Every structure is written in C-alpha cells, then in structure tokens.
PDB file of C-alpha atoms and ligand atoms in Angstrom:
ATOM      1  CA  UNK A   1     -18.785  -8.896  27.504  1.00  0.00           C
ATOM      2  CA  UNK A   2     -21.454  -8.107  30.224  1.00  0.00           C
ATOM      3  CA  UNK A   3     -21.152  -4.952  31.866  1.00  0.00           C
ATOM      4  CA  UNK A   4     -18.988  -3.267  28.995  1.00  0.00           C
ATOM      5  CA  UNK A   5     -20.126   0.251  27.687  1.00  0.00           C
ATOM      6  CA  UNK A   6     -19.220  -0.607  24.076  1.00  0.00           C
ATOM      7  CA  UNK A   7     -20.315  -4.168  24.182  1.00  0.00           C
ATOM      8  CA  UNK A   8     -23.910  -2.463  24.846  1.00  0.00           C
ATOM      9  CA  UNK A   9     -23.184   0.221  22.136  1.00  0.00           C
ATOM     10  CA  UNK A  10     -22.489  -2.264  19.491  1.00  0.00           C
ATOM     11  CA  UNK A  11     -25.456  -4.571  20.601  1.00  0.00           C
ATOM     12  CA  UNK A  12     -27.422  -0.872  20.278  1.00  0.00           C
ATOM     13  CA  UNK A  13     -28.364  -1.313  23.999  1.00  0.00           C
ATOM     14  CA  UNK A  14     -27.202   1.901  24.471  1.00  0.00           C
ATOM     15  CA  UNK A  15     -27.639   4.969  22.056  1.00  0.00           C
ATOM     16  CA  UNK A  16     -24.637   6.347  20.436  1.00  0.00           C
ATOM     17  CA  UNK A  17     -24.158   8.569  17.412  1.00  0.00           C
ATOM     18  CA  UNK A  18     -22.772   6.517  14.588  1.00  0.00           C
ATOM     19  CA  UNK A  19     -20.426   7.917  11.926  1.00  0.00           C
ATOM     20  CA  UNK A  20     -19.649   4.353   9.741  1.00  0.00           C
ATOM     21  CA  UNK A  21     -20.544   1.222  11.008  1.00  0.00           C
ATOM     22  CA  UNK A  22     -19.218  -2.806   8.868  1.00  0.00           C
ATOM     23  CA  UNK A  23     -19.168  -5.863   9.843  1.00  0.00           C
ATOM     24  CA  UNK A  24     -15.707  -5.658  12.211  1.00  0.00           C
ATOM     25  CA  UNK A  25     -16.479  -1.949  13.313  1.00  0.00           C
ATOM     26  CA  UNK A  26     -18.192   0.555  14.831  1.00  0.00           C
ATOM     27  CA  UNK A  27     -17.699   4.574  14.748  1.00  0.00           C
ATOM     28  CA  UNK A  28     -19.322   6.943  16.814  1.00  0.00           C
ATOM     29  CA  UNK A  29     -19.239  10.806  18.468  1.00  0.00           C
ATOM     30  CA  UNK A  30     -17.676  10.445  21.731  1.00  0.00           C
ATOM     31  CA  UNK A  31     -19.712  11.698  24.659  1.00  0.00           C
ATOM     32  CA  UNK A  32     -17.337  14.255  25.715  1.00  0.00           C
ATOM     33  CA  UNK A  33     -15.549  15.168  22.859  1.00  0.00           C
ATOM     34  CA  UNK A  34     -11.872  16.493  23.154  1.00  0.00           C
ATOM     35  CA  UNK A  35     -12.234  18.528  20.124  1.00  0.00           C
ATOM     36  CA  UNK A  36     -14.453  19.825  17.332  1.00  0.00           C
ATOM     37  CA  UNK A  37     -14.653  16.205  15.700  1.00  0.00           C
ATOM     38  CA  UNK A  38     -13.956  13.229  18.185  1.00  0.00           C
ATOM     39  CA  UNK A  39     -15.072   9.744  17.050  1.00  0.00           C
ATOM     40  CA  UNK A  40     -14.192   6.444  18.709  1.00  0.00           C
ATOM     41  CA  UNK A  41     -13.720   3.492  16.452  1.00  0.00           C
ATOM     42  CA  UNK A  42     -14.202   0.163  18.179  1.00  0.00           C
ATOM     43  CA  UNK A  43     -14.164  -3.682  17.075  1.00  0.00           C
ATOM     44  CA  UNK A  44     -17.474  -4.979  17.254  1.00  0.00           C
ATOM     45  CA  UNK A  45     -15.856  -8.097  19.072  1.00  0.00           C
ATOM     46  CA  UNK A  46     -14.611  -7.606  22.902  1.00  0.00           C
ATOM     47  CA  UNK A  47     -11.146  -6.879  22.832  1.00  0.00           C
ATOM     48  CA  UNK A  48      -9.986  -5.453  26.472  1.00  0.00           C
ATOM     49  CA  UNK A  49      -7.001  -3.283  25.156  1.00  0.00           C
ATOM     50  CA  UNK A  50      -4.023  -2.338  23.134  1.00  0.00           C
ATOM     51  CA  UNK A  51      -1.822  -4.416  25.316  1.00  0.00           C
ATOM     52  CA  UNK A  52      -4.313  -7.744  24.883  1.00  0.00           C
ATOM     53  CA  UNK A  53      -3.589  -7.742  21.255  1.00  0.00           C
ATOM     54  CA  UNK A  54      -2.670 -11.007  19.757  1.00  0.00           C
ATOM     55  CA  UNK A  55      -1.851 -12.598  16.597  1.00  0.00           C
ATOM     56  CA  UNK A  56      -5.802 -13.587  16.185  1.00  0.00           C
ATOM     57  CA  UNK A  57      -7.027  -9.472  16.372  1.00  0.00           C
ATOM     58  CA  UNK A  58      -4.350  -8.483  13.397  1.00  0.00           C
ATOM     59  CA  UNK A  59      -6.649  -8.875  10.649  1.00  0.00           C
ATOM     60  CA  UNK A  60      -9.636  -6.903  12.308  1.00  0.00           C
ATOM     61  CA  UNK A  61      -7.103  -3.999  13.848  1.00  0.00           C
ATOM     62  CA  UNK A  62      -5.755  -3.905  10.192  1.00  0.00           C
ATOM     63  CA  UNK A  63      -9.745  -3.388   9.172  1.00  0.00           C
ATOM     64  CA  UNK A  64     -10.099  -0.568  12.043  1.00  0.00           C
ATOM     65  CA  UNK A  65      -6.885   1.077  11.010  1.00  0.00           C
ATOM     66  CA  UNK A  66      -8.298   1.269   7.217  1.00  0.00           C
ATOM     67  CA  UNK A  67     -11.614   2.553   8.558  1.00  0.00           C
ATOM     68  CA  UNK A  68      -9.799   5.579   9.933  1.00  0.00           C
ATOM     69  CA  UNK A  69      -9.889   7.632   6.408  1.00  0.00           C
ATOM     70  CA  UNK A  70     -13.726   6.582   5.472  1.00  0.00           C
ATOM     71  CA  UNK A  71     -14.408   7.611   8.955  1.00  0.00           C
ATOM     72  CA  UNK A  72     -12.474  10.972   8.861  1.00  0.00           C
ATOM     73  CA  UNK A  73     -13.869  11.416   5.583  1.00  0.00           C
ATOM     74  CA  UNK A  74     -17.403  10.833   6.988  1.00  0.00           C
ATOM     75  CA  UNK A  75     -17.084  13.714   9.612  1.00  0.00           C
ATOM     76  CA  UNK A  76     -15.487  15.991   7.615  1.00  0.00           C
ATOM     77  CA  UNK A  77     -11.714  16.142   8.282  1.00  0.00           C
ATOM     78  CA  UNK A  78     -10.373  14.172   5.747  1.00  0.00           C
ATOM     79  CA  UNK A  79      -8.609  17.431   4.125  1.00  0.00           C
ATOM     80  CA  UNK A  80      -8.315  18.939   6.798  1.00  0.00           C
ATOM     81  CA  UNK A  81      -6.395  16.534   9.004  1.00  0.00           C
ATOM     82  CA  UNK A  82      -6.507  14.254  11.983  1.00  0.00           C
ATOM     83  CA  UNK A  83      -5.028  12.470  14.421  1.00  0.00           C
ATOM     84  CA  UNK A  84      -5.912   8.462  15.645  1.00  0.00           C
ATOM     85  CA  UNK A  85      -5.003   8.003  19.223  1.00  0.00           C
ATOM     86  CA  UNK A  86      -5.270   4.879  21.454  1.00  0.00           C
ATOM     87  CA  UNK A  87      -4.642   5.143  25.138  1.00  0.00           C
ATOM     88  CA  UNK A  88      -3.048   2.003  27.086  1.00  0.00           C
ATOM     89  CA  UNK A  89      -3.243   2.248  30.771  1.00  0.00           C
ATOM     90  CA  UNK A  90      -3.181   4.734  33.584  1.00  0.00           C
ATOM     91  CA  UNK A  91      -0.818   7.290  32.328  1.00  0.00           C
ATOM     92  CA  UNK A  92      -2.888   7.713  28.818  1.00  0.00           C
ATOM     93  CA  UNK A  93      -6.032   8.365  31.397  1.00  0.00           C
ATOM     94  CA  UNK A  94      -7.643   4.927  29.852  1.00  0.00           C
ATOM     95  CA  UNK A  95     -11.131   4.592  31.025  1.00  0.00           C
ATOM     96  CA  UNK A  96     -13.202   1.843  28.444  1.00  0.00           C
ATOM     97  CA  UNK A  97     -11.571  -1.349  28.927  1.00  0.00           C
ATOM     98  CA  UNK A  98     -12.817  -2.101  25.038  1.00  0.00           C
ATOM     99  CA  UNK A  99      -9.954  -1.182  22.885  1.00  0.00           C
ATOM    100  CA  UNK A 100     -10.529   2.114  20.889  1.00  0.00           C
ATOM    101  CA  UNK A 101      -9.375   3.992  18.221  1.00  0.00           C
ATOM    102  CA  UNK A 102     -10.206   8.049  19.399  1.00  0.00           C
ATOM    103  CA  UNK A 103     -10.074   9.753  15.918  1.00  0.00           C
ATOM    104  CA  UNK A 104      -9.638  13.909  16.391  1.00  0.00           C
ATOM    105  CA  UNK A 105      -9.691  16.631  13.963  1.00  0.00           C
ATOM    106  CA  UNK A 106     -11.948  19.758  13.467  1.00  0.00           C
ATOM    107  CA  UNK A 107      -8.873  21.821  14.663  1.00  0.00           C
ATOM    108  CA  UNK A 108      -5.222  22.209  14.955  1.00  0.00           C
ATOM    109  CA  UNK A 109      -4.239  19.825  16.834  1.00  0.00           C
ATOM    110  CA  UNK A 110      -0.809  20.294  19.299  1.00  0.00           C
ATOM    111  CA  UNK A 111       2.333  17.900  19.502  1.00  0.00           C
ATOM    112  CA  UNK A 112       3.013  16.308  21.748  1.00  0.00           C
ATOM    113  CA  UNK A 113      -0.441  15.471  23.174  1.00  0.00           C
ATOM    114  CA  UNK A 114      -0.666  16.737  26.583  1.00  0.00           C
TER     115      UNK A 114
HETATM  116  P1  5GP B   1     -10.197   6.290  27.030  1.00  0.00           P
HETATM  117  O1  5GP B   1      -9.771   7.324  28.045  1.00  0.00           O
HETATM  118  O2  5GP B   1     -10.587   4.993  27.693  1.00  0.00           O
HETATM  119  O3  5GP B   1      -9.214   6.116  25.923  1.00  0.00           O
HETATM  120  O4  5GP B   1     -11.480   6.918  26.334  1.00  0.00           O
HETATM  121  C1  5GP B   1     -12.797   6.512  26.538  1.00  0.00           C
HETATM  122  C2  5GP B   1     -13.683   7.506  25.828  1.00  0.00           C
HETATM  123  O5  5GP B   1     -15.002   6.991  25.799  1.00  0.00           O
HETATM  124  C3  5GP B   1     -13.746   8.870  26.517  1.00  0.00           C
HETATM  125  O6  5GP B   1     -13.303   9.859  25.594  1.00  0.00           O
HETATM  126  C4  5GP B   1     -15.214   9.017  26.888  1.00  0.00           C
HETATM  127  O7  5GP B   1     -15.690  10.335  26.735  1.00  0.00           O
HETATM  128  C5  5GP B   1     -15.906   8.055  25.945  1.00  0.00           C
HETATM  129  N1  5GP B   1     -17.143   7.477  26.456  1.00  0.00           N
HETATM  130  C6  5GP B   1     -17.318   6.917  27.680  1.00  0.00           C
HETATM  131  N2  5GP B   1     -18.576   6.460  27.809  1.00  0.00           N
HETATM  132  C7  5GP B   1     -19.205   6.728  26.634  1.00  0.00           C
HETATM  133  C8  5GP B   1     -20.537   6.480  26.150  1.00  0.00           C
HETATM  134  O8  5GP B   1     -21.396   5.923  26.823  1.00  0.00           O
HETATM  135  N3  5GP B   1     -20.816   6.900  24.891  1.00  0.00           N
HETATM  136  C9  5GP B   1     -19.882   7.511  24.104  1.00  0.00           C
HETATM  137  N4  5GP B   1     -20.264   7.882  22.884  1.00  0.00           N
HETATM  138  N5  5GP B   1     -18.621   7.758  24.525  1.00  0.00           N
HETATM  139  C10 5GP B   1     -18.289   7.365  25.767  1.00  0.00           C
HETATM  140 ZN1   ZN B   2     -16.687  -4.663  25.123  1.00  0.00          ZN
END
C-alpha cells in the first residue's frame, strides 16, 4: 500500500528495530515506546484495521496472535508479563492505518488502560 509507514517497514524502506520477523509477520520497537518494552507486531500483508478483518485474514491474525509469546519471549518479558493491545479508531488514539498488535511489558502495567 503506497504511502503506508509499515508497508515501507516491511519492504525495509524504512529502518525499524526488529524483534522476530516470518513469513506472515513482522515485530519491531515502537518509536515512542509507552513503556519499558513496546513492540508492534504487524502482518506483512496490508490490512487497514481491526474493523477490516474478514474471513480471508483469520489464518494470518491466528499466526500474529501465536507470535505474541516468541515475541515477548524475545524482549524479555515472557516471565515477567505483558499485555497485547490493538487500538480501533479515534477513541483508542489509532494513528497507523496498518493493523497492529502493540505488545507492552517491562513494567507493571495498570487496568484499565487509560
Ligand atoms: P496506534 O495509535 O495507531 O495504535 O499506534 C501506532 C504506533 O506506531 C504508535 O505507538 C507510534 O509510536 C508507532 N509508530 C509510528 N510511526 C512509526 C515508525 O515509523 N516506526 C516505528 N517503529 N513505530 C512507529
Ligand atoms: Zn500497510
């Protein structure tokens, strides 16, 4: 998808800072991380959001769900604990029409989310 952020990080025509990368996903270090550990886990195929989901994406969300725990593991808050968040529209502050998985941890972590 021209003009998308993570369309360009996934075609590594922009720099991130990978954590795990397969064939259906990508994990990197947000830019402006929320807390001690914040990595977003995207599809590497365009998919504009949560609410866009069809039938068709179940089998790679299902992949990007099971990534979650080699990712955590990855940036060291697998015993420690996390939290997988993904934001749908204004109220959740969404910014990156390219759905995302954020994946927090490196402290304790309050509920509910502000
Ligand atoms: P949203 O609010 O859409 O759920 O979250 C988008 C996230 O993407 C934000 O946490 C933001 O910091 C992150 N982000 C935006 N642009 C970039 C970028 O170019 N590189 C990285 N690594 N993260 C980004
Ligand atoms: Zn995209």
């Amino acid at each position: 998808m021209p003009d998308c952020i993570f369309c360009k990080i996934v075609a590594g025509q922009i720099p991130a800072k990978l954590v795990y990368q397969d064939e259906q996903v990508l994990a990197f270090h947000d830019i402006s991380p929320g807390a001690p550990v914040h990595v977003l886990i995207v599809p590497r195929r365009h998919i504009e959001s949560l609410a866009a989901l069809t039938e068709e994406d179940a089998a790679v969300m299902g992949h990007l769900l099971a990534a979650a725990e080699p990712v955590a593991q990855l940036a060291g808050v697998a015993a420690s604990g996390y939290r997988v968040v993904f934001n749908v529209g204004r109220d959740a502050g969404i910014a990156v029409y390219h759905l995302h998985a954020h994946l927090l941890g490196g402290r304790k972590l309050s509920w509910p989310p502000g």
